[in-house]
Coordinates of C-alpha atoms in Angstrom, one line a residue:
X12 CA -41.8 -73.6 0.6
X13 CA -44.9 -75.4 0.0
X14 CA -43.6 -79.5 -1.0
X15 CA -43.5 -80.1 -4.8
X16 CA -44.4 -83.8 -5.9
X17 CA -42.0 -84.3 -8.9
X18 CA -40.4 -82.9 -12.0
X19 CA -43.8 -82.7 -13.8
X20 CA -44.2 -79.9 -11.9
X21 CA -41.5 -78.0 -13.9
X22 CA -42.4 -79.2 -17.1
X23 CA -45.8 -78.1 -16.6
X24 CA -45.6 -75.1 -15.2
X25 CA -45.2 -71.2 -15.5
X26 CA -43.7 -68.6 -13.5
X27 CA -44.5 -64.9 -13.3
X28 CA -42.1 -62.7 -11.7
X29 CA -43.0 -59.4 -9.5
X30 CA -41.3 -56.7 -7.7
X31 CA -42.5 -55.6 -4.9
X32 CA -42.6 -52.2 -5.8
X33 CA -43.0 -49.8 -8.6
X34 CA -40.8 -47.1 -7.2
X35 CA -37.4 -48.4 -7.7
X36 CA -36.1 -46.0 -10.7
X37 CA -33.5 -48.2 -12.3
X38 CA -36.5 -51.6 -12.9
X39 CA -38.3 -48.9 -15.1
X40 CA -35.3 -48.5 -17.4
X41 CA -34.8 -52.4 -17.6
X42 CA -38.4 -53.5 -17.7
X43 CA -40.7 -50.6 -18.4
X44 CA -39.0 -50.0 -21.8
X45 CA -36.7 -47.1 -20.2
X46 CA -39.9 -45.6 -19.0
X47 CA -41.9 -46.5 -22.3
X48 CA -44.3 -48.6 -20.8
X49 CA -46.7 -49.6 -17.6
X50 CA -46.8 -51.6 -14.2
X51 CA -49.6 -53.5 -12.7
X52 CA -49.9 -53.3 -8.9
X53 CA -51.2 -56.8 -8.0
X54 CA -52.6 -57.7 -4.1
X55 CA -51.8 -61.1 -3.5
X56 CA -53.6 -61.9 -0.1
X57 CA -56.4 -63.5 -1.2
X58 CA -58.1 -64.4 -4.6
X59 CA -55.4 -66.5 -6.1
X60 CA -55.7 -70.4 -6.5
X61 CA -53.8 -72.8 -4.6
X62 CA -52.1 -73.6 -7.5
X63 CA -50.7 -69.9 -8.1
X64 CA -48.1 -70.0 -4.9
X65 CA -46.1 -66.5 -4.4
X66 CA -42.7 -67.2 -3.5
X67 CA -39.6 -65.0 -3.1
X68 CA -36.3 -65.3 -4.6
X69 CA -32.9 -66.5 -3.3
X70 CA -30.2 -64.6 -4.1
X71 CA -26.8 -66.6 -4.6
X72 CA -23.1 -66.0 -5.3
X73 CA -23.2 -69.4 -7.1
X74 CA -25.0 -70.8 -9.7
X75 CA -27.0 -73.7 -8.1
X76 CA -25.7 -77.4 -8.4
X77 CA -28.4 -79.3 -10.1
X78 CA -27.6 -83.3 -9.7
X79 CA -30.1 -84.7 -12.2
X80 CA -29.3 -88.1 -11.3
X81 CA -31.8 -87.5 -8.4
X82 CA -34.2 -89.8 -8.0
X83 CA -37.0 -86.9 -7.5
X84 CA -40.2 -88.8 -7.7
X85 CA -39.0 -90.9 -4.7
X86 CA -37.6 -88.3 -3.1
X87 CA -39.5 -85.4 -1.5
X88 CA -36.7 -83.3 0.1
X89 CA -34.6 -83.4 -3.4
X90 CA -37.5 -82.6 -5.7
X91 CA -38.4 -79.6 -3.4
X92 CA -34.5 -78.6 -4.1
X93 CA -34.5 -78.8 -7.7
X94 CA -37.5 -77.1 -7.9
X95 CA -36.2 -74.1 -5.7
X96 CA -32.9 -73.9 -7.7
X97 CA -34.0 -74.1 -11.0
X98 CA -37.0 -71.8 -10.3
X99 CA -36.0 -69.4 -7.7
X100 CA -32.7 -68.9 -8.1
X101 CA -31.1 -65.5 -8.6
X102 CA -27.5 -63.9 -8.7
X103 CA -27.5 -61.5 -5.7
X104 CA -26.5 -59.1 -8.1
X105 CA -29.9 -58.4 -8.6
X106 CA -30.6 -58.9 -4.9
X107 CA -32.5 -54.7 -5.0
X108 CA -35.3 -56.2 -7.4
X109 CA -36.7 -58.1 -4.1
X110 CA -38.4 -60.1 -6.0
X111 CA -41.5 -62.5 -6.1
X112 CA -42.0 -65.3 -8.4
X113 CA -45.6 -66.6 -8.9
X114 CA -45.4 -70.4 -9.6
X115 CA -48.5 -72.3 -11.4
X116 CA -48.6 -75.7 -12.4
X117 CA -51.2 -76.9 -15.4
X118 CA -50.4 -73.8 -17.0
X119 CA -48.8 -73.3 -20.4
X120 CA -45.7 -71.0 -20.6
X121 CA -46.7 -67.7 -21.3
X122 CA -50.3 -68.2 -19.9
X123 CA -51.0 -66.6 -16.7
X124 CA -54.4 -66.1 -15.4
X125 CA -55.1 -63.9 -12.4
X126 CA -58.5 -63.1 -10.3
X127 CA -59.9 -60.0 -11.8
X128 CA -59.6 -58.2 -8.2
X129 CA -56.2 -58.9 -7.6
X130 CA -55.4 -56.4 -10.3
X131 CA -55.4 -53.2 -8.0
X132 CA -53.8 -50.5 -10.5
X133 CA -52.0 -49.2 -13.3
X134 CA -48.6 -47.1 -13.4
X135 CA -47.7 -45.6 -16.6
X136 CA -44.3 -45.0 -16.9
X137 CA -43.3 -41.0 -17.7
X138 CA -42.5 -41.4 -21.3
X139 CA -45.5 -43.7 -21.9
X140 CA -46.6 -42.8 -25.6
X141 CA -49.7 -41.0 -25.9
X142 CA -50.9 -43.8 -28.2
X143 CA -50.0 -46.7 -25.6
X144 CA -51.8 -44.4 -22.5
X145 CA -55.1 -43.7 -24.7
X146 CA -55.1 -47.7 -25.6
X147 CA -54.4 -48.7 -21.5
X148 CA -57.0 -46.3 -20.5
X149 CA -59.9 -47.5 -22.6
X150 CA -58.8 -51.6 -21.6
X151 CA -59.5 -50.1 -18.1
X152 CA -62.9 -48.5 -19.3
X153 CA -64.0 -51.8 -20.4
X154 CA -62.5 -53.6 -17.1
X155 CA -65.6 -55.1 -14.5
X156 CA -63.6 -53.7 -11.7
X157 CA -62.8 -50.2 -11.3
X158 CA -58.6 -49.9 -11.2
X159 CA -56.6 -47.2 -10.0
X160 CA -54.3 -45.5 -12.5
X161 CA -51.1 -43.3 -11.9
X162 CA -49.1 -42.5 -14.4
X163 CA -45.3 -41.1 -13.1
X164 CA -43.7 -38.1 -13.3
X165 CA -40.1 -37.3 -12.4
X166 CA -39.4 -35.7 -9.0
X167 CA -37.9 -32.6 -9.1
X168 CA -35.8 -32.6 -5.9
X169 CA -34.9 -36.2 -5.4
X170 CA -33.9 -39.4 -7.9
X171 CA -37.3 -40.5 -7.7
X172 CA -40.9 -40.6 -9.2
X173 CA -44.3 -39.1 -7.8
X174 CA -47.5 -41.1 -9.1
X175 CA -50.0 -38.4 -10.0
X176 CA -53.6 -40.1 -10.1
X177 CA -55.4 -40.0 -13.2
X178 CA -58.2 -42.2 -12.1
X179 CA -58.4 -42.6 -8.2

């Protein structure tokens, strides 16, 4: 984990959270709105800002001890601890997600800004309303970058989605 200065860092930051992929039926029925709504396929190689650092989750039986009597600013090794804990901290219950959390400091909470080409597609989830699809598809129209858009259908052999393209 890259070293985090002090507290400040958590007061002024956000965090964004990703899975790492869009196939894994049961995310759809907690997140997409029990297939209601869409996922955006990110690529996170290049184009983001130092400040926007992707890390992944640790999955723990126990909830983390946070001592806040920890002298943080002076110490290094605890501020990058707390930070972890109270950040990146996860029950393993949830250990499937494999999850990514994008950290960003400067950045009020629920303001996250991404490099237009890091956006690489759209997934519409199978029960996507045809009102929600027609108003996705003409935000992509207006987008600088073309995007790829799927939207999912049910498999019908196997528990699963297929992603049939509607814009390659």
């Amino acid at each position: 984990m890259q070293k985090i200065v002090s507290l400040d860092y958590i007061d002024n930051s956000s965090v964004c959270c990703f899975n790492r992929t869009w196939q894994d039926v049961p995310m759809w029925a907690h997140y997409g709105e029990n297939h209601t709504d869409y996922c955006l396929g990110f690529r996170f190689e290049d184009g983001w800002s130092e400040h926007a650092i992707p890390i992944e989750v640790d999955y723990v039986l126990d909830r983390p001890k946070i001592d806040l009597s920890l002298d943080t600013k002076r110490n290094r090794g605890a501020a990058d601890q707390f930070v972890r804990d109270a950040l990146l901290s996860k029950s393993v219950h949830w250990q499937r997600e494999d999850e990514v959390r994008l950290v960003r400091s400067g950045v009020p909470a629920g303001h996250f800004e991404f490099p237009v080409e890091a956006l690489q597609e759209l997934i519409l989830g199978y029960r996507i309303s045809a009102e929600n699809r027609n108003r996705l598809l003409a935000l992509v129209d207006r987008r600088p970058l073309p995007l790829r858009v799927y939207k999912l259908k049910p498999h019908y052999e196997r528990y699963e989605f297929e992603a049939e393209p509607l814009r390659p």
